[in-house]
Coordinates of C-alpha atoms in Angstrom, one line a residue:
X12 CA 11.4 -7.4 -20.8
X13 CA 9.6 -4.9 -23.4
X14 CA 6.4 -3.5 -22.6
X15 CA 3.6 -3.8 -25.1
X16 CA 3.0 -0.1 -24.1
X17 CA 6.2 0.7 -25.8
X18 CA 5.4 -1.5 -28.8
X19 CA 2.4 0.8 -28.8
X20 CA 4.0 3.7 -28.3
X21 CA 6.8 3.4 -31.0
X22 CA 3.3 2.0 -33.4
X23 CA 1.9 -0.7 -35.1
X24 CA -0.2 0.3 -37.8
X25 CA -0.3 -1.6 -40.7
X26 CA 2.3 -4.3 -39.3
X27 CA 0.8 -7.6 -38.9
X28 CA 1.0 -8.6 -35.1
X29 CA 1.5 -11.9 -33.9
X30 CA -0.3 -13.1 -30.6
X31 CA 1.0 -16.2 -29.1
X32 CA -2.2 -16.5 -27.0
X33 CA -3.8 -19.1 -25.0
X34 CA -6.7 -20.6 -26.2
X35 CA -7.0 -23.9 -24.9
X36 CA -10.3 -23.7 -22.9
X37 CA -12.6 -27.1 -22.7
X38 CA -14.6 -28.0 -24.8
X39 CA -18.2 -30.0 -24.8
X40 CA -18.3 -30.6 -28.3
X41 CA -17.3 -27.6 -30.2
X42 CA -19.9 -25.9 -27.0
X43 CA -17.1 -23.6 -25.0
X44 CA -17.6 -24.7 -21.1
X45 CA -15.0 -21.7 -19.6
X46 CA -13.9 -18.8 -21.9
X47 CA -11.5 -17.4 -19.2
X48 CA -8.9 -17.7 -20.8
X49 CA -10.6 -16.2 -24.7
X50 CA -11.4 -13.0 -22.3
X51 CA -8.0 -12.3 -20.5
X52 CA -6.2 -12.3 -23.9
X53 CA -8.9 -9.4 -25.3
X54 CA -7.2 -6.4 -24.0
X55 CA -4.2 -7.0 -26.0
X56 CA -5.7 -8.2 -28.5
X57 CA -8.0 -5.1 -28.3
X58 CA -5.1 -2.8 -28.4
X59 CA -3.0 -3.9 -30.9
X60 CA -6.7 -3.8 -33.9
X61 CA -7.3 -0.7 -32.0
X62 CA -4.0 1.0 -32.6
X63 CA -4.4 -0.4 -36.4
X64 CA -2.3 -3.3 -36.0
X65 CA -3.6 -6.5 -38.3
X66 CA -4.1 -9.2 -36.0
X67 CA -2.4 -12.8 -36.4
X68 CA -3.6 -14.3 -33.0
X69 CA -2.2 -18.5 -32.6
X70 CA -3.0 -21.1 -30.0
X71 CA -2.6 -24.7 -29.2
X72 CA -6.2 -26.4 -27.8
X73 CA -5.6 -30.5 -26.1
X74 CA -2.7 -32.6 -27.0
X75 CA -3.4 -33.7 -30.9
X76 CA -1.1 -36.0 -31.9
X77 CA 0.9 -33.1 -34.0
X78 CA -2.0 -33.7 -37.6
X79 CA -5.5 -32.0 -37.7
X80 CA -8.2 -33.5 -35.9
X81 CA -11.4 -31.4 -35.3
X82 CA -11.9 -32.0 -32.1
X83 CA -9.7 -29.8 -31.5
X84 CA -10.7 -27.1 -34.2
X85 CA -9.8 -23.5 -32.3
X86 CA -12.6 -22.2 -34.6
X87 CA -15.1 -22.5 -31.5
X88 CA -12.7 -20.1 -29.5
X89 CA -11.7 -18.0 -32.7
X90 CA -15.8 -17.7 -32.7
X91 CA -15.7 -16.4 -29.2
X92 CA -12.9 -14.1 -29.5
X93 CA -14.8 -12.1 -31.9
X94 CA -18.4 -11.6 -29.8
X95 CA -15.9 -10.4 -27.3
X96 CA -14.1 -7.9 -29.4
X97 CA -17.5 -7.2 -30.8
X98 CA -15.7 -7.5 -34.4
X99 CA -15.3 -10.2 -37.1
X100 CA -12.5 -12.5 -36.8
X101 CA -11.4 -13.8 -39.6
X102 CA -10.2 -17.8 -38.9
X103 CA -7.8 -19.7 -41.5
X104 CA -7.9 -23.3 -41.6
X105 CA -4.7 -24.2 -41.7
X106 CA -1.3 -23.0 -39.3
X107 CA 0.7 -22.1 -42.1
X108 CA -0.5 -23.2 -45.1
X109 CA -2.6 -21.0 -48.4
X110 CA -5.3 -20.5 -45.8
X111 CA -3.5 -18.8 -43.3
X112 CA -1.4 -17.3 -46.1
X113 CA -4.6 -16.0 -47.7
X114 CA -6.3 -15.0 -44.4
X115 CA -3.2 -13.2 -42.9
X116 CA -2.6 -11.8 -46.4
X117 CA -6.7 -10.3 -46.4
X118 CA -6.1 -8.4 -43.4
X119 CA -6.9 -4.5 -43.3
X120 CA -5.4 -2.5 -40.6
X121 CA -7.5 -3.2 -36.8
X122 CA -8.5 -6.7 -38.4
X123 CA -8.0 -9.9 -36.0
X124 CA -7.4 -13.4 -37.9
X125 CA -7.4 -16.5 -35.1
X126 CA -4.9 -19.5 -37.4
X127 CA -6.0 -23.1 -36.9
X128 CA -4.5 -24.9 -33.9
X129 CA -0.6 -24.6 -33.8
X130 CA -0.3 -28.3 -32.2
X131 CA -1.7 -29.8 -36.2
X132 CA 1.8 -29.5 -36.5
X133 CA 4.2 -31.5 -35.7
X134 CA 6.7 -29.0 -35.9
X135 CA 5.3 -27.0 -32.6
X136 CA 6.2 -30.1 -29.9
X137 CA 9.3 -30.8 -31.4
X138 CA 11.7 -31.6 -29.6
X139 CA 14.5 -31.4 -32.4
X140 CA 15.7 -27.8 -32.7
X141 CA 15.9 -28.4 -36.3
X142 CA 11.7 -29.2 -37.0
X143 CA 11.2 -26.8 -34.3
X144 CA 13.1 -24.0 -35.9
X145 CA 11.6 -24.6 -39.3
X146 CA 8.0 -24.0 -38.0
X147 CA 8.7 -21.2 -36.7
X148 CA 10.2 -19.9 -40.0
X149 CA 6.5 -20.5 -41.2
X150 CA 5.0 -18.4 -38.5
X151 CA 7.7 -16.2 -38.5
X152 CA 6.7 -15.2 -42.6
X153 CA 3.1 -14.2 -41.4
X154 CA 4.2 -11.1 -38.9
X155 CA 6.3 -8.4 -38.6
X156 CA 6.3 -8.0 -34.7
X157 CA 5.6 -11.0 -32.2
X158 CA 3.7 -10.3 -28.5
X159 CA 3.6 -13.0 -26.0
X160 CA 0.2 -13.7 -24.3
X161 CA 0.1 -17.2 -24.2
X162 CA 1.3 -17.1 -20.1
X163 CA -0.7 -20.6 -19.8
X164 CA 2.2 -21.8 -22.3
X165 CA 5.3 -19.9 -21.4
X166 CA 6.4 -23.1 -20.2
X167 CA 6.2 -24.6 -23.1
X168 CA 9.5 -24.6 -25.2
X169 CA 7.4 -25.1 -28.3
X170 CA 7.9 -23.2 -32.1
X171 CA 5.2 -20.5 -31.4
X172 CA 6.6 -19.5 -27.6
X173 CA 10.1 -20.2 -27.6
X174 CA 11.8 -19.8 -31.6
X175 CA 9.4 -17.3 -32.5
X176 CA 10.4 -14.0 -30.6
X177 CA 14.2 -15.2 -31.5
X178 CA 13.0 -14.0 -35.0
X179 CA 10.5 -11.3 -35.0
X180 CA 10.9 -7.9 -32.6
X181 CA 8.9 -8.6 -29.6
X182 CA 7.0 -7.8 -26.4
X183 CA 5.3 -9.2 -23.6
X184 CA 1.5 -8.6 -23.3
X185 CA -0.8 -7.0 -21.1
X186 CA -1.4 -10.8 -19.0
X187 CA 1.7 -12.0 -19.1
X188 CA 3.1 -8.6 -18.0
X189 CA 0.3 -9.1 -14.7
X190 CA 0.6 -13.1 -14.6
X191 CA 5.0 -11.5 -14.0
X192 CA 3.9 -9.2 -11.5
X193 CA 1.3 -11.1 -9.2
X194 CA 4.4 -14.2 -9.2
X195 CA 6.8 -11.3 -8.3
X196 CA 4.4 -11.1 -5.1
X197 CA 5.1 -15.1 -4.2
X198 CA 8.5 -14.9 -4.5
X199 CA 10.0 -10.9 -3.8
X200 CA 7.5 -9.5 -1.9
X201 CA 5.2 -11.4 0.1
X202 CA 3.1 -10.0 2.7
X203 CA 3.3 -13.0 6.1
X204 CA 1.6 -15.0 7.2
X205 CA 2.6 -16.7 3.0
X206 CA 0.1 -20.1 3.1
X207 CA -0.8 -21.9 0.5
X208 CA -3.1 -24.4 0.0
X209 CA -2.4 -27.2 -2.8
X210 CA -4.8 -29.8 -3.7
X211 CA -5.1 -32.1 -6.9
X212 CA -4.6 -35.1 -7.6
X213 CA -1.2 -36.0 -7.4
X214 CA 1.7 -35.0 -5.1
X215 CA 4.1 -36.0 -7.8
X216 CA 2.8 -32.8 -9.8
X217 CA 3.4 -30.3 -6.8
X218 CA 6.6 -32.0 -6.0
X219 CA 8.9 -29.1 -6.8
X220 CA 6.7 -26.7 -5.5
X221 CA 6.3 -28.2 -2.2
X222 CA 10.2 -28.6 -2.2
X223 CA 10.8 -24.7 -2.9
X224 CA 7.5 -23.2 -1.0
X225 CA 9.2 -25.1 2.3
X226 CA 11.7 -22.3 1.6
X227 CA 9.4 -19.4 1.6
X228 CA 5.3 -20.4 3.5
X229 CA 4.1 -20.2 6.7
X230 CA 1.3 -23.0 6.7
X231 CA 0.6 -25.6 3.7
X232 CA -2.6 -26.9 4.0
X233 CA -3.2 -30.1 1.7
X234 CA -6.4 -31.3 0.2
X235 CA -7.9 -33.1 -3.1
X236 CA -6.0 -36.3 -4.4
X237 CA -2.7 -36.3 -3.2
X238 CA -3.5 -35.5 0.6
X239 CA -4.0 -39.8 1.0
X240 CA -0.6 -40.3 0.0
X241 CA 0.3 -37.5 3.6
X242 CA -2.0 -39.6 5.5
X243 CA -0.3 -43.1 3.8
X244 CA 2.9 -42.1 5.1
X245 CA 1.9 -41.2 8.3
X246 CA 0.5 -44.8 8.4
X247 CA -3.2 -44.2 8.1
X248 CA -5.6 -46.6 5.9
X249 CA -6.3 -45.0 2.3
X250 CA -8.5 -47.6 1.1
X251 CA -8.9 -47.6 -2.4
X252 CA -8.0 -43.8 -2.4
X253 CA -6.0 -42.5 -5.0
X254 CA -2.2 -42.8 -3.7
X255 CA 0.9 -43.5 -5.5
X256 CA 3.3 -45.3 -3.2
X257 CA 6.6 -44.0 -5.1
X258 CA 6.3 -40.3 -3.5
X259 CA 6.2 -41.5 0.0
X260 CA 9.7 -41.3 0.9
X261 CA 9.4 -37.1 -0.6
X262 CA 6.2 -36.6 0.9
X263 CA 7.8 -38.0 4.7
X264 CA 11.0 -35.6 3.9
X265 CA 9.1 -32.2 3.1
X266 CA 7.0 -33.6 6.8
X267 CA 9.9 -33.5 8.2
X268 CA 11.8 -30.5 6.6
X269 CA 8.8 -28.6 7.2
X270 CA 8.8 -29.2 11.2
X271 CA 12.5 -28.5 11.1
X272 CA 11.2 -25.2 10.0
X273 CA 8.7 -25.0 11.2
X274 CA 6.1 -24.5 8.8
X275 CA 2.9 -25.4 10.0
X276 CA 1.8 -29.2 8.0
X277 CA -2.0 -29.1 7.8
X278 CA -3.8 -32.2 6.5
X279 CA -7.2 -32.6 6.3
X280 CA -8.6 -34.9 9.7
X281 CA -12.4 -35.6 7.9
X282 CA -12.6 -36.4 4.6
X283 CA -15.7 -37.8 2.3
X284 CA -15.6 -41.4 1.3
X285 CA -17.3 -43.5 -1.4
X286 CA -17.4 -47.1 -2.7
X287 CA -18.2 -45.6 -6.1
X288 CA -16.8 -42.6 -7.9
X289 CA -19.3 -40.2 -8.8
X290 CA -21.2 -39.6 -12.1
X291 CA -19.6 -36.8 -13.4
X292 CA -22.0 -36.4 -16.5
X293 CA -25.6 -37.5 -14.3
X294 CA -24.4 -35.5 -11.6
X295 CA -26.9 -38.3 -9.9
X296 CA -26.6 -38.2 -5.8
X297 CA -23.3 -40.1 -4.7
X298 CA -24.1 -40.8 -0.6
X299 CA -20.7 -40.0 1.1
X300 CA -20.4 -40.9 3.6
X301 CA -17.7 -38.4 6.3
X302 CA -15.1 -40.1 8.7
X303 CA -12.2 -39.5 10.3
X304 CA -9.8 -39.6 8.0
X305 CA -7.5 -41.4 10.2
X306 CA -10.2 -44.7 9.7
X307 CA -11.2 -44.8 5.4
X308 CA -12.1 -48.2 5.2
X309 CA -10.5 -50.0 2.6
X310 CA -13.0 -50.6 0.2
X311 CA -14.2 -46.6 0.3
X312 CA -12.2 -43.9 -1.1
X313 CA -11.5 -40.1 -0.1
X314 CA -12.9 -37.9 -2.8
X315 CA -13.8 -34.8 -1.2
X316 CA -12.1 -32.9 2.7
X317 CA -15.2 -33.3 5.2
X318 CA -16.7 -31.2 7.4
X319 CA -14.1 -30.5 9.7
X320 CA -11.5 -30.2 8.0
X321 CA -13.2 -27.2 6.0
X322 CA -13.5 -25.1 9.0
X323 CA -10.1 -25.5 10.3
X324 CA -8.5 -24.7 6.4
X325 CA -11.3 -21.9 6.8
X326 CA -9.3 -21.0 10.7
X327 CA -5.5 -21.4 9.1
X328 CA -5.9 -19.0 5.9
X329 CA -8.1 -16.2 7.7
X330 CA -5.4 -14.7 9.7
X331 CA -2.8 -14.4 6.5
X332 CA -1.5 -11.7 4.1
X333 CA -0.7 -13.5 1.4
X334 CA -2.8 -16.8 -0.3
X335 CA -1.6 -19.2 -3.5
X336 CA -4.6 -21.7 -4.0
X337 CA -3.4 -24.2 -6.5
X338 CA -5.5 -27.5 -6.8
X339 CA -9.2 -28.6 -6.0
X340 CA -9.3 -30.2 -2.9
X341 CA -11.9 -32.7 -4.6
X342 CA -14.1 -33.7 -6.4
X343 CA -15.8 -30.4 -7.7
X344 CA -18.0 -31.4 -10.6
X345 CA -20.4 -34.0 -8.6
X346 CA -22.3 -31.1 -5.8
X347 CA -22.2 -33.7 -3.3
X348 CA -17.9 -33.4 -3.2
X349 CA -18.1 -29.8 -4.3
X350 CA -18.6 -28.5 -0.5
X351 CA -14.0 -28.5 0.1
X352 CA -13.2 -26.6 -3.0
X353 CA -16.5 -24.2 -2.4
X354 CA -15.1 -23.9 1.4
X355 CA -11.0 -23.2 0.5
X356 CA -12.7 -20.4 -2.4
X357 CA -15.6 -19.0 0.5
X358 CA -12.5 -18.6 2.4
X359 CA -9.8 -16.7 0.5
X360 CA -13.0 -14.6 -0.7
X361 CA -13.2 -13.7 3.2
X362 CA -9.9 -13.8 4.0
X363 CA -7.6 -9.9 3.6
X364 CA -4.8 -10.9 2.5
X365 CA -3.5 -10.7 -1.1
X366 CA -4.7 -14.3 -2.6
X367 CA -4.2 -16.0 -5.8
X368 CA -5.8 -18.8 -7.4
X369 CA -3.1 -21.1 -9.3
X370 CA -5.1 -21.5 -12.8
X371 CA -6.0 -24.7 -14.1
X372 CA -8.7 -27.1 -12.5
X373 CA -9.1 -23.9 -9.2
X374 CA -9.6 -21.5 -11.5
X375 CA -12.2 -23.6 -13.7
X376 CA -13.7 -24.4 -9.6
X377 CA -14.0 -21.0 -8.9
X378 CA -15.6 -19.4 -11.8
X379 CA -18.2 -23.2 -11.9
X380 CA -18.6 -22.7 -8.3
X381 CA -20.3 -19.4 -9.3
X382 CA -17.5 -16.8 -7.6
X383 CA -17.4 -13.6 -8.5
X384 CA -13.3 -13.4 -9.9
X385 CA -12.9 -9.7 -8.8
X386 CA -13.4 -11.3 -5.1
X387 CA -9.7 -12.8 -5.5
X388 CA -6.6 -11.4 -6.0
X389 CA -5.5 -12.6 -9.4
X390 CA -7.0 -15.9 -11.0
X391 CA -3.8 -17.0 -13.2
X392 CA -4.7 -18.7 -16.2
X393 CA -1.6 -20.8 -15.9
X394 CA -1.4 -23.6 -13.8
X395 CA 1.7 -25.3 -15.1
X396 CA 3.3 -21.9 -15.9
X397 CA 2.0 -21.3 -12.5
X398 CA 4.1 -23.7 -10.3
X399 CA 7.6 -23.7 -12.3
X400 CA 8.0 -20.0 -11.8
X401 CA 7.2 -21.1 -8.3
X402 CA 9.5 -23.5 -8.4
X403 CA 12.1 -20.5 -9.5
X404 CA 12.6 -22.5 -12.8
X405 CA 13.8 -20.4 -16.3
X406 CA 10.3 -20.7 -18.0
X407 CA 11.0 -20.8 -21.7
X408 CA 9.2 -18.4 -22.7
X409 CA 9.9 -16.1 -20.4
X410 CA 13.3 -16.7 -21.5
X411 CA 12.3 -15.7 -24.9
X412 CA 11.1 -12.1 -24.4
X413 CA 13.9 -10.5 -22.3
X414 CA 16.0 -8.8 -24.6

């Protein structure tokens, strides 16, 4: 895989360099609520611009249905990128049409443009190779060189991620190089004990990574909505908590295999419960109750790990050599249910281990809850991509960058 430093050494001045970034940031209307993914691509864009390249940045945002939708415009992301670069960033109002063609043609050496949301074109996400390839051909006409730096999208077989690199000389940007280097530390050169903390809503989202980590981890901590399927599998009442009953056989198999392999599987011992889901807009007080994990009332739902579980999980993380954390421990967006996620984050900060926050909601939680990002070994920009890498899957966007 060619690195961006090798590309820069060859010279990019005057060349149109297509950077597939991940600007898929959360928006409240047109206001960006977490710009972490934009900041992550700045080093690559700046290095190319400083070397005289004409930089064309492209990304998706959200899940528009293959047609323009103002709610998913990249305009706010383009404006924020300009602020972070300290330079004007041109914006094309389409992907491969007149605006994109004119905007790219108008770039001078060292200037940067962002084209509109790639998913406004159905060819980006098409499962038909010919349709996807045709869109990749149109994108290739905008550039001379391709740089892949959208780690959050490398697990997608999309036109700009998989097909376009085959049509242009290509290299990996700084972000992808960093992410892959970190993930190798979690799979090839692990300092032990290796502790994995998994949360989030659904067990089904984590089945593959749990299956794979049973072969590698020393200890697995479970929280978030997925914990209630584990508790149900053990025969406990979980009330109206989030539950995937169809996953109980898989969960029982994991618990059995963990015991056979000597992998410590740690589940909540107490939880915060309520009969109502909290109002995440007004943040009105929720007044949760704390109950033992095996005593959830039938008409209430678990929404965070409890104080004893927080202490337990902190102790299980304290002696780690390596920690991978993916998924919040509760509904962290509401202050009454944020303490579990905050406790795990603080335990990572306090730990001498190599700590990796695995993207997605857990990365957002770290920033929203006010933690210094530099206190962690690495905060990934791609939750799904990180998980699939740890499952041992081949990621299309990384395979496409291999020579």
